[in-house]
Coordinates of C-alpha atoms in Angstrom, one line a residue:
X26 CA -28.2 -25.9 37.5
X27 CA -25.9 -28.9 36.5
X28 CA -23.3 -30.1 39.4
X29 CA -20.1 -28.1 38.3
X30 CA -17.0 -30.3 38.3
X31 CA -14.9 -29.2 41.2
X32 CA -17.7 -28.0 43.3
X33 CA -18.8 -31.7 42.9
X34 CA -15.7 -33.3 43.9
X35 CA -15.2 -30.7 46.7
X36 CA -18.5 -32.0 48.4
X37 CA -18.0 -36.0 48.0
X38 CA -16.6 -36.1 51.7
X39 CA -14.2 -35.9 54.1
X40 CA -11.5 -36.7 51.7
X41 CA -12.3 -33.2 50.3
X42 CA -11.6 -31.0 53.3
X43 CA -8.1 -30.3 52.5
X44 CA -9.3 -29.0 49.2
X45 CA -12.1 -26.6 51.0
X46 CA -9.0 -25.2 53.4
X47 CA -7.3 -23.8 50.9
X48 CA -10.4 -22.5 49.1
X49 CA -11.2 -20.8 52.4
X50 CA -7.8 -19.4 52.2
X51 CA -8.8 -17.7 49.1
X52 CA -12.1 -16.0 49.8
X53 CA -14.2 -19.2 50.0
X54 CA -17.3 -19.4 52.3
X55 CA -19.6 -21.8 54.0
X56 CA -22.1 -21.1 51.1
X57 CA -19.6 -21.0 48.1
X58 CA -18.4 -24.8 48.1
X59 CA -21.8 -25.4 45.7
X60 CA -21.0 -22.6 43.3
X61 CA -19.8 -23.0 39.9
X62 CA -15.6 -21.8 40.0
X63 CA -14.5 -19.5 37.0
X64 CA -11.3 -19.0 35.7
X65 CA -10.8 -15.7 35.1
X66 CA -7.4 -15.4 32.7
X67 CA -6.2 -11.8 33.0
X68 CA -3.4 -10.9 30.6
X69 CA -2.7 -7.8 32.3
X70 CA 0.5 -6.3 32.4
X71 CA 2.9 -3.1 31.9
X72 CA 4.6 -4.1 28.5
X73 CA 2.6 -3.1 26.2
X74 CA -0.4 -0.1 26.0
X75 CA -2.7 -3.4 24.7
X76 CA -2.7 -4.7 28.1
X77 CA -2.0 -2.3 30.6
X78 CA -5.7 -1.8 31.3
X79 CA -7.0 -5.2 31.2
X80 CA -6.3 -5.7 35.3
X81 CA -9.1 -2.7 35.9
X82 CA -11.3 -4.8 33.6
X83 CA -10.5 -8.1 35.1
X84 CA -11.4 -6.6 38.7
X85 CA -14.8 -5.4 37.0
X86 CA -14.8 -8.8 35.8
X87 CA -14.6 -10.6 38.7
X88 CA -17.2 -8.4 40.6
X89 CA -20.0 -9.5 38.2
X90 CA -19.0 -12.9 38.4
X91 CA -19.5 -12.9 42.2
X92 CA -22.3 -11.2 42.0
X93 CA -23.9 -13.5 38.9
X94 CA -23.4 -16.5 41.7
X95 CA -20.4 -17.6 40.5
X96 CA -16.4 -18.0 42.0
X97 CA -14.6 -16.7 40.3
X98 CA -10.6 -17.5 40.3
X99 CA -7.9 -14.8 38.7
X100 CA -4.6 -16.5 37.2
X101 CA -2.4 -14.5 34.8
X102 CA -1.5 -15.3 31.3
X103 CA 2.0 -13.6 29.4
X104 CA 1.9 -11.2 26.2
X105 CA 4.7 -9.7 24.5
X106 CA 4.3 -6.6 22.2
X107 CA 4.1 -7.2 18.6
X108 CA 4.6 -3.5 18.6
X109 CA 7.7 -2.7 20.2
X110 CA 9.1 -6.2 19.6
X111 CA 8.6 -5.9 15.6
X112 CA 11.8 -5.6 13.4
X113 CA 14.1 -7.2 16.6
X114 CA 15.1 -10.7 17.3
X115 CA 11.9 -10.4 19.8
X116 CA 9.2 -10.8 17.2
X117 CA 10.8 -14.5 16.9
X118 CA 8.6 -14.8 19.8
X119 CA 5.7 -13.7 19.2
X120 CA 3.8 -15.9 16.9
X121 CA 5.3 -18.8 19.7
X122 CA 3.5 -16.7 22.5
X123 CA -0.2 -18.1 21.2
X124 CA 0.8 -21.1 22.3
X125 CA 2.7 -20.4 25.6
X126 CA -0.9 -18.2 25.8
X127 CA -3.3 -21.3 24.8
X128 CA -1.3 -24.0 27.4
X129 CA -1.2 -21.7 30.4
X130 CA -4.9 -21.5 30.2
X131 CA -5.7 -25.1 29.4
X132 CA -3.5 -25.9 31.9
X133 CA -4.9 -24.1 34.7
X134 CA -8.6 -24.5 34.1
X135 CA -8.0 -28.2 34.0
X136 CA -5.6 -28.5 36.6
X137 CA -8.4 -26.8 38.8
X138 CA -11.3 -28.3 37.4
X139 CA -12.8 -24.4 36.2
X140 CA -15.8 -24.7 35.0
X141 CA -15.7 -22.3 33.2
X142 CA -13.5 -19.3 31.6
X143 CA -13.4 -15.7 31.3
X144 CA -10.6 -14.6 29.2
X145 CA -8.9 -11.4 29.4
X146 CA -6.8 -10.0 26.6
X147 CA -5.3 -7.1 24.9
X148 CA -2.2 -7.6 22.4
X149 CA -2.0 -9.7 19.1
X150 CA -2.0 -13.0 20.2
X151 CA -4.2 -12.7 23.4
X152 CA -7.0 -13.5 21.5
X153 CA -6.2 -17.0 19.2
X154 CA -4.0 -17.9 22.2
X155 CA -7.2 -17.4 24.4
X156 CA -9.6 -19.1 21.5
X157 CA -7.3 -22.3 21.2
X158 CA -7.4 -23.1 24.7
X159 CA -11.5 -22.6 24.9
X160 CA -11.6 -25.1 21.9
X161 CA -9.5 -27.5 23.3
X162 CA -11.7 -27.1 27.2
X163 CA -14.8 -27.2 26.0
X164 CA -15.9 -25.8 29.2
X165 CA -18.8 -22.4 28.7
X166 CA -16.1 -19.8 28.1
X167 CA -16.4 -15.9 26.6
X168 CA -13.8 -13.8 25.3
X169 CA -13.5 -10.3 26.4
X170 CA -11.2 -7.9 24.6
X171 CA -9.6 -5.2 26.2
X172 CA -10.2 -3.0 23.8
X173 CA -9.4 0.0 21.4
X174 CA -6.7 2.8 21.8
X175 CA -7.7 6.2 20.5
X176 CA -6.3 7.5 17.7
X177 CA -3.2 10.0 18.4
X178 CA -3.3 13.4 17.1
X179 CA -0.9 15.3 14.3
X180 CA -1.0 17.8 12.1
X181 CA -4.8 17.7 11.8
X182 CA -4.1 13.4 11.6
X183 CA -5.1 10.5 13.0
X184 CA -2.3 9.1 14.1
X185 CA -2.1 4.9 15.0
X186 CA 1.7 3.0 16.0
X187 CA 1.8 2.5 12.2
X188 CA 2.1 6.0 11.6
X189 CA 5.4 5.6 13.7
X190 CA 6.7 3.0 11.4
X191 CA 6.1 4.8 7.8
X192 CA 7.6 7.3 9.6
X193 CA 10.4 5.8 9.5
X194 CA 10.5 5.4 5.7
X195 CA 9.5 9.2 4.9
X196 CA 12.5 10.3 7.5
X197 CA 15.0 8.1 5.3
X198 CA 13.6 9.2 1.9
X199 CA 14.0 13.0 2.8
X200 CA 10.2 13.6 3.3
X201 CA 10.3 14.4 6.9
X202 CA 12.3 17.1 9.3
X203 CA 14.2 15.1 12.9
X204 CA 11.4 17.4 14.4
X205 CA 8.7 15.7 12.7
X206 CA 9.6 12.0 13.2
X207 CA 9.7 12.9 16.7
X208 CA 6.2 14.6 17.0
X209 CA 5.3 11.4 15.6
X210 CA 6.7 9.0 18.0
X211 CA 5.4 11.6 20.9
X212 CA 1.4 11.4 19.4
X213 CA 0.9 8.0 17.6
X214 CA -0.1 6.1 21.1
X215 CA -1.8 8.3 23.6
X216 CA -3.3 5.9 26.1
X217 CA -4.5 2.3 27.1
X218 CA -5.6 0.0 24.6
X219 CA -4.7 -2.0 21.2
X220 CA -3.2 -0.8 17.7
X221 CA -6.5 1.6 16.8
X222 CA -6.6 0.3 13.0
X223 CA -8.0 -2.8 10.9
X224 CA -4.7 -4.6 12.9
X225 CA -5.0 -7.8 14.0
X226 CA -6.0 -7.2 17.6
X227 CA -9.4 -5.6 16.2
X228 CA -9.7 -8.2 13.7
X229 CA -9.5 -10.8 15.8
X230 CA -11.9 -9.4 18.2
X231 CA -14.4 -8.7 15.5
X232 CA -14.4 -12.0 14.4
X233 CA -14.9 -12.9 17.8
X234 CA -17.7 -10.9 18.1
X235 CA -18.8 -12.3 14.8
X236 CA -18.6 -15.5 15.9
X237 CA -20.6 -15.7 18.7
X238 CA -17.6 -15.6 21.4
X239 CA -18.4 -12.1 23.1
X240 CA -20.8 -9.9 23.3
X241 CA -22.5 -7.4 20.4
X242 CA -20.1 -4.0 19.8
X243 CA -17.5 -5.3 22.4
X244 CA -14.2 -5.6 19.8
X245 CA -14.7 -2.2 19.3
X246 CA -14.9 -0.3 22.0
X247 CA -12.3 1.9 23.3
X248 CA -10.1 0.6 26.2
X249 CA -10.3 3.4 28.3
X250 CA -14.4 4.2 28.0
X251 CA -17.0 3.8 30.4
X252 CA -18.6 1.4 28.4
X253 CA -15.6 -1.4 28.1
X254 CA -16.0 -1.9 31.8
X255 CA -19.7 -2.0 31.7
X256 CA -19.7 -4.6 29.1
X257 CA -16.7 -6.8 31.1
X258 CA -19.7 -7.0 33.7
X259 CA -22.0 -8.0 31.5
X260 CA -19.9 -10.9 30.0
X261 CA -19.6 -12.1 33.6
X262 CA -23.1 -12.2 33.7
X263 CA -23.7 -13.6 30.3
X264 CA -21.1 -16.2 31.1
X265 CA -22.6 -17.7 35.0
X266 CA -25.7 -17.9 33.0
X267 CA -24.1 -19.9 29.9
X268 CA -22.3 -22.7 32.7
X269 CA -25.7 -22.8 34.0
X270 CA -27.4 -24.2 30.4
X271 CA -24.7 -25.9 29.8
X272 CA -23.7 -24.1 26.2
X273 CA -19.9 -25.2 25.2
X274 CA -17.4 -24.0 23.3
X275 CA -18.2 -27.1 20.5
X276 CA -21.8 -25.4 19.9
X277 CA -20.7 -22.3 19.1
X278 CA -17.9 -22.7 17.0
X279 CA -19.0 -24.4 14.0
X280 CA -18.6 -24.4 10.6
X281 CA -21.1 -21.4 10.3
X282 CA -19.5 -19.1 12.8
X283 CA -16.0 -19.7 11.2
X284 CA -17.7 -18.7 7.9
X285 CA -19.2 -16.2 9.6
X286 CA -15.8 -14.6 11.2
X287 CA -14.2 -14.6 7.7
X288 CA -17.0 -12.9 6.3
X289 CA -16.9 -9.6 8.5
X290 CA -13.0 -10.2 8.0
X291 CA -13.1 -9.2 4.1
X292 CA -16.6 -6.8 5.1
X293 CA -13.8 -4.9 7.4
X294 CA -10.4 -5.1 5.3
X295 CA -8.8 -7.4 8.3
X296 CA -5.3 -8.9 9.0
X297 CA -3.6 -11.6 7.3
X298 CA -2.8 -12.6 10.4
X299 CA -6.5 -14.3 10.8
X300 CA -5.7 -16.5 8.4
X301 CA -3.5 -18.2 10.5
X302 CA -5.0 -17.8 13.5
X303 CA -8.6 -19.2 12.5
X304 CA -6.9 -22.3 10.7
X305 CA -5.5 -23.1 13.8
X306 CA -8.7 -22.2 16.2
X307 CA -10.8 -24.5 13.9
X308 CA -8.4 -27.3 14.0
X309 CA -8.3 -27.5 18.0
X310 CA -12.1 -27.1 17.9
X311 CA -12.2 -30.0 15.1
X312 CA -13.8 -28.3 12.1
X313 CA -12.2 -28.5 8.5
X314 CA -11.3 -25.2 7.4
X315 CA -9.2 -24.9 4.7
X316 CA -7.3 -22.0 2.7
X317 CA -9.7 -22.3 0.0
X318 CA -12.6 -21.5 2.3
X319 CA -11.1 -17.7 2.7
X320 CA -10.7 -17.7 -1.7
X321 CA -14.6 -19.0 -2.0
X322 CA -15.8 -16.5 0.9
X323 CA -13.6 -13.9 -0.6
X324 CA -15.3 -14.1 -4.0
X325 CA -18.7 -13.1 -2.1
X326 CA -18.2 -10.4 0.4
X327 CA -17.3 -7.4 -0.7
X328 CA -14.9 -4.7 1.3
X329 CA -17.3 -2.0 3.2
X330 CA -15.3 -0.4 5.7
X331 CA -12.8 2.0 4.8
X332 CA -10.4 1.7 7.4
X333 CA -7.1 1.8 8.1
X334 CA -4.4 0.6 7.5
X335 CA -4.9 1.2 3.7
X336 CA -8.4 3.4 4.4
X337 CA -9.1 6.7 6.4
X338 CA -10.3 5.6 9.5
X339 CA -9.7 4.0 13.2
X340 CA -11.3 1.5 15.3
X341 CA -13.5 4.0 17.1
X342 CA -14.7 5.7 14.5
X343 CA -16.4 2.1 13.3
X344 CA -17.7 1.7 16.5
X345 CA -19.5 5.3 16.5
X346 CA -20.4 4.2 12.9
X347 CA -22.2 1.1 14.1
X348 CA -19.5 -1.3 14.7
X349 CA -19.3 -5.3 14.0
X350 CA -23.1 -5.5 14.3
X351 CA -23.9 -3.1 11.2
X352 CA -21.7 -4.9 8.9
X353 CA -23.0 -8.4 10.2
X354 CA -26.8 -7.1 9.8
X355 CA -25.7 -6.0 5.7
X356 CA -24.0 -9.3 5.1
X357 CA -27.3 -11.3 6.9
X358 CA -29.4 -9.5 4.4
X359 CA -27.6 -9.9 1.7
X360 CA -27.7 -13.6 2.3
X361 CA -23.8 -13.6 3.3
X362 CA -24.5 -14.5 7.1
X363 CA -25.3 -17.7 8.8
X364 CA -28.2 -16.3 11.0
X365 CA -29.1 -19.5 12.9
X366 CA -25.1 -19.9 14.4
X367 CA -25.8 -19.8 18.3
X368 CA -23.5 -17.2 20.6
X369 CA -22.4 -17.6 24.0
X370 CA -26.0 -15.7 25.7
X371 CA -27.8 -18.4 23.7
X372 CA -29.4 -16.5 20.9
X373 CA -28.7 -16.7 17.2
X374 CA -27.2 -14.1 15.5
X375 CA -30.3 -13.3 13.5
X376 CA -31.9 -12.8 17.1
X377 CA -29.2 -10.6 18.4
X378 CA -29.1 -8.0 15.4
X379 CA -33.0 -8.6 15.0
X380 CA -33.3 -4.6 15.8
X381 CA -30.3 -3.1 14.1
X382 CA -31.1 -2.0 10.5
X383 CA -30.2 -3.1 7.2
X384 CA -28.2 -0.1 5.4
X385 CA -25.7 2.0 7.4
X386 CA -26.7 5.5 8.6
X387 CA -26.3 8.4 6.2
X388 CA -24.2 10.6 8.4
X389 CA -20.9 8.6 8.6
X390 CA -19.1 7.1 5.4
X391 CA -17.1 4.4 8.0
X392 CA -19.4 1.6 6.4
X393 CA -20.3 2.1 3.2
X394 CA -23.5 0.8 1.3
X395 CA -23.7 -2.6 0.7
X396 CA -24.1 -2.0 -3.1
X397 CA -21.4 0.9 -3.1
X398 CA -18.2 -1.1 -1.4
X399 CA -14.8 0.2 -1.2
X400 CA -13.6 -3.1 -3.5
X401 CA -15.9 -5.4 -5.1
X402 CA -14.4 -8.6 -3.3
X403 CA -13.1 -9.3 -0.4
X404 CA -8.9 -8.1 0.3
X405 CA -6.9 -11.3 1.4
X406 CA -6.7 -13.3 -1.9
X407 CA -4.9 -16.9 -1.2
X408 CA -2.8 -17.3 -4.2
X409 CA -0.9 -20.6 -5.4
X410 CA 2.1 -20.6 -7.9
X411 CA 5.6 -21.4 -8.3
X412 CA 7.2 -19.7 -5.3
X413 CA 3.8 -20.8 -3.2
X414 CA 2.8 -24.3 -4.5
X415 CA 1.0 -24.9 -1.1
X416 CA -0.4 -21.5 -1.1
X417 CA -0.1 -18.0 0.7
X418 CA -1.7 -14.8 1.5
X419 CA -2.0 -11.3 -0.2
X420 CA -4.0 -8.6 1.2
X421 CA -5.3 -6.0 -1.7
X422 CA -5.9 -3.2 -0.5
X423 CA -4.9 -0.2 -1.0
X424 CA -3.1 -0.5 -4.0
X425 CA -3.6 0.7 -7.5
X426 CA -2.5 -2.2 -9.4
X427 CA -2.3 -5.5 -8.5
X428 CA 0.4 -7.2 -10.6
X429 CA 3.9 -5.7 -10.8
X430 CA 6.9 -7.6 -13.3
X431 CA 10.5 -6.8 -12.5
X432 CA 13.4 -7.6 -10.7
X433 CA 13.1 -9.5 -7.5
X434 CA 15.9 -8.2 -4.6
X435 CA 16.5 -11.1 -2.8
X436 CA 17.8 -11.0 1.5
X437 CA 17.9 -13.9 3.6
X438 CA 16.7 -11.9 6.5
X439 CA 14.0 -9.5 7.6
X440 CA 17.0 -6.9 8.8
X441 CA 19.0 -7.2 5.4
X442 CA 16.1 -6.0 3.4
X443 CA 15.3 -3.1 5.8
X444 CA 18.8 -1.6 5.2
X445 CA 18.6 -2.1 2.0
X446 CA 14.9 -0.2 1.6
X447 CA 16.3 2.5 4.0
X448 CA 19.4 3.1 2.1
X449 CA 17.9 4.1 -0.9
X450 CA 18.6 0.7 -2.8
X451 CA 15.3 -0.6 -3.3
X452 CA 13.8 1.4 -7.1
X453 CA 10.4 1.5 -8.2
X454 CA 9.6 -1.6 -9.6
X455 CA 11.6 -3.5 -7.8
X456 CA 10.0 -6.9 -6.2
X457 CA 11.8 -7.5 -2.6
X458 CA 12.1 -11.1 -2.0
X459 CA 12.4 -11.9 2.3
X460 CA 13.2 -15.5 2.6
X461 CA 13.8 -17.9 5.7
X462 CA 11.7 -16.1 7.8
X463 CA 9.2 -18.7 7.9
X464 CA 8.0 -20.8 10.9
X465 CA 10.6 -22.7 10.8
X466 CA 13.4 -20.8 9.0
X467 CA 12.5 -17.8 11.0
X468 CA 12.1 -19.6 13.0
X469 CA 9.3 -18.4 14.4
X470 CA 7.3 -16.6 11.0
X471 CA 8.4 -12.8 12.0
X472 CA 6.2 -10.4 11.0
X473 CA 7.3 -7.3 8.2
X474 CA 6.0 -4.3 9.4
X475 CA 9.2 -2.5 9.5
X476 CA 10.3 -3.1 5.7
X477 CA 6.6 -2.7 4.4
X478 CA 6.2 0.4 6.5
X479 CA 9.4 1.7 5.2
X480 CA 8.7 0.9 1.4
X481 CA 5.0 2.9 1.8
X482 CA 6.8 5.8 3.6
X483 CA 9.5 5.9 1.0
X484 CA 6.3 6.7 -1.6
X485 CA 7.2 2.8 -2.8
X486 CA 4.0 1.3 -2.0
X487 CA 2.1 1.4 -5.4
X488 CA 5.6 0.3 -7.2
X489 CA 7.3 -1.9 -5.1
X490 CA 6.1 -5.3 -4.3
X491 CA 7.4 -7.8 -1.4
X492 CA 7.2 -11.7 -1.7
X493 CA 7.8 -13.5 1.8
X494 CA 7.7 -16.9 3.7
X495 CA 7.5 -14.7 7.1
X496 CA 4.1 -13.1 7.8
X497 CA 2.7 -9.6 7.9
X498 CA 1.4 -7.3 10.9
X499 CA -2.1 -6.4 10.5
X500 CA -0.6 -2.8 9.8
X501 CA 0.7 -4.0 6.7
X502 CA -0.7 -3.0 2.9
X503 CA 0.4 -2.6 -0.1
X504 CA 1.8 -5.0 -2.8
X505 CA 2.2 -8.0 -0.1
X506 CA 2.3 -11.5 -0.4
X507 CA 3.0 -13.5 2.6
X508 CA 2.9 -17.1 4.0
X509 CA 4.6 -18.8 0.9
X510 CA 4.6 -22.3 1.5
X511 CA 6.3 -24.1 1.6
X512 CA 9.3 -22.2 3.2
X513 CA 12.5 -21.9 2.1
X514 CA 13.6 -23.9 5.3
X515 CA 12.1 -26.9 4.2
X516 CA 13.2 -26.5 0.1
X517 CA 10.6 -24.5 -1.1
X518 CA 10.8 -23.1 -4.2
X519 CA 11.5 -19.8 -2.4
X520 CA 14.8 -20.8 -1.6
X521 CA 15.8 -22.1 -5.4
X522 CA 18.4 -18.9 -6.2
X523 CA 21.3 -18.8 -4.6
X524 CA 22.2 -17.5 -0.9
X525 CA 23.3 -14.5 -0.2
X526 CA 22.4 -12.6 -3.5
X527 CA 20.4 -9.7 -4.1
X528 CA 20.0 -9.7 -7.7
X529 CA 17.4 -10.5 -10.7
X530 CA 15.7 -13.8 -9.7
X531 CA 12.6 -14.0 -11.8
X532 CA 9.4 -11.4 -12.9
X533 CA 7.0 -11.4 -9.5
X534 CA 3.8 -11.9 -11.8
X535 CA 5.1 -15.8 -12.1
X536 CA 5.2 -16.0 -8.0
X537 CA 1.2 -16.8 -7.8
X538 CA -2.1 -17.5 -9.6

């Protein structure tokens, strides 16, 4: 086994004996001063159902690392929830929290010489957050996601937090009783774990998982199920074992695995949120990835899994239907897979789904065939026009038809446009406009659950399209464009009519090529 970095310094003399003191403090032994020390980032906490059973999992965690011959070392990292922050002055935040997320854990690994990391996470941006600092530490690391929450039960429904928001939208539109909203909000979140659709905490841990960064069927297992612990163990294991061969961070995430996370991103129907968040994984990790690199992948892969937020199913019925590694097995055979990308145990991915077979089992429609896919081509389309010169980010899904011309309703804020959609003054046809809501004019890129949630549960969702320079949760479908860059902050053509107005502007089928 290579000398580990602190455990190196800890035994170069005398010098180091205060160092050992406090160790011994901490748990350390006579016999532990030569071990390798793991950082073990747990983003558990109580403010959000994403996270609040990650510290059971982290003290599972730390058990196999102990026993794998490792010492291991817990610190804490923040969240906030996307969820119960979205459509407040809080969601400003939460795009901001990858950051605070990626520094707290560069900062302590290196300012404790880990050598290597076990990350913890539950909620939206536990996982970039966790993947930007790994890049930039280069030290063996694995990802474990906290997992899935079951689906919530109504009415013979699944039920997921988005279920809460359209909700919303049928309630104002006359659809649904004050007894019904409620029974909503009581069923849609039953337990432990992360938004149970296509949302951006499963897509982000499938393309993890595609990646090479965790283990096989982890990013979609239930939180609260036997087997998310087992597996937490197992990473431990996989992990000691990866410090002592030495493979990094810079091995894994190449080129290929990037390609390969966007491809099971359009297989699955993901978030526009990965987008964003694999841009700016690849760029601390120093590959080139570009927004054209989703458009050319996007042209190949078609969509496979009919899941929600625009399909029929949750995160756990994909995991009883064969999970991430079925739909990576299809796109390997089809040629659509970089089999020889290495993962964190030190196999290829060809080697790791070697056994699993090439067409979906008969019994569950969650995956479809290869050659019979829910869309022909993949579902986030980066378009380029005259309100997005430098590009943005449509998802497809689940709409009938995917131009609309008409008059665009313009609001300067995220909360203007939701009173206007719940008042009954947004009309079929109607494009919705949301400007300075970008990075900077947000600032902070807010996400539009709310208003698109409201639109679909108003019965708008096939006839009403919104244009924005904010960003869109991963519960978010319908006739959505995102992103547009530049902002209207920084001049973009976005921001050309004048403030304040909510009037004709211009027909949406100009907005993007």
């Amino acid at each position: 086994m290579p000398d580990n970095r602190r455990s190196q310094a800890i035994t170069q003399g005398v010098q180091r004996t205060p160092n050992r003191a406090m160790l011994r403090a901490v748990g350390f032994g006579d016999n532990d001063f030569t071990k390798p020390i793991v950082g073990l980032a747990n983003g558990h906490s109580t403010i959000t159902p994403c996270n609040m059973g990650l510290g059971g999992l982290a003290t599972r965690a730390e058990a196999g690392l102990q026993q794998a011959g490792a010492m291991p070392q817990m610190f804490g990292t923040i969240t906030i929830s996307d969820g119960i922050s979205m459509g407040t002055e809080g969601m400003k935040y939460s795009l901001v929290s990858r950051e605070v997320i990626a520094d707290a854990i560069e900062t302590v690994c290196n300012g404790q010489s880990m050598d290597g990391v076990l990350a913890i996470g539950g909620c939206d941006k536990n996982m970039p957050g966790a993947m930007i600092a790994i890049a930039r530490l280069n030290i063996p690391a694995i990802f474990v996601y906290g997992g899935t929450i079951k689906p919530g039960h109504y009415n013979g429904e699944d039920l997921t937090v988005v279920s809460a928001f359209e909700a919303v939208g049928q309630y104002s539109a006359g659809k649904i009783s004050d007894e019904e909203i409620l029974a909503v909000e009581k069923h849609a979140c039953p337990g432990a774990g992360s938004c149970g659709g296509m949302f951006t905490a499963n897509t982000m841990s499938s393309a993890f998982e595609a990646m090479g960064m965790s283990l096989m069927y982890s990013s979609t297992m239930a939180a609260e199920d036997a087997e998310k612990a087992d597996s937490t163990e197992k990473s431990a294991f996989v992990l000691v074992e990866a410090i002592r061969q030495q493979i990094l961070p810079s091995q894994i995430l190449t080129r290929k695995a990037f390609e390969n996370g966007i491809a099971v991103i359009m297989a699955v129907g993901g978030s526009t949120n990965s987008v964003l968040h694999l841009l700016a994984i690849a760029n601390a990790i120093g590959v080139e990835l570009t927004l054209d690199d989703f458009e050319t992948i996007r042209h190949k892969v078609p969509v496979i899994c009919d899941l929600k937020p625009s399909g029929r199913y949750v995160a756990t019925d994909f995991h009883q239907a064969g999970g991430v590694p079925q739909v990576m097995k299809m796109l390997l055979h089809a040629g659509l897979l970089h089999g020889d990308a290495l993962t964190i145990t030190g196999q290829t991915i060809a080697e790791l789904l070697a056994d699993i077979p090439i067409t979906p089992r008969t019994d569950q429609d969650v995956i479809r065939p290869f050659d019979q896919p829910l869309y022909p081509l993949g579902h986030l389309g980066i378009l380029k026009g005259n309100l997005a010169e430098e590009g943005a980010v449509a998802k497809l899904t689940g709409i009938k038809h995917q131009d609309i011309t008409g008059p665009a309703r313009v609001f300067e804020s995220e909360e203007e446009c939701l009173r206007a959609i719940l008042d009954n003054k947004i009309q079929a046809g109607d494009v919705v406009v949301v400007r300075y809501e970008g990075p900077k004019g947000g600032p902070g890129m807010r996400e539009m659950l709310a208003p698109t949630s409201a639109i679909i549960g108003a019965g708008l969702g096939d006839s009403v399209g919104l244009i924005t320079d904010g960003r869109f949760s991963g519960g978010t479908y319908g006739m959505v464009v995102g992103h547009v860059a530049p902002e209207a902050a920084v001049g973009g053509t976005i921001a050309s009519s004048k403030r304040g107005t909510a009037s004709p502007l211009m027909p949406a089928k100009t907005c993007c090529n």
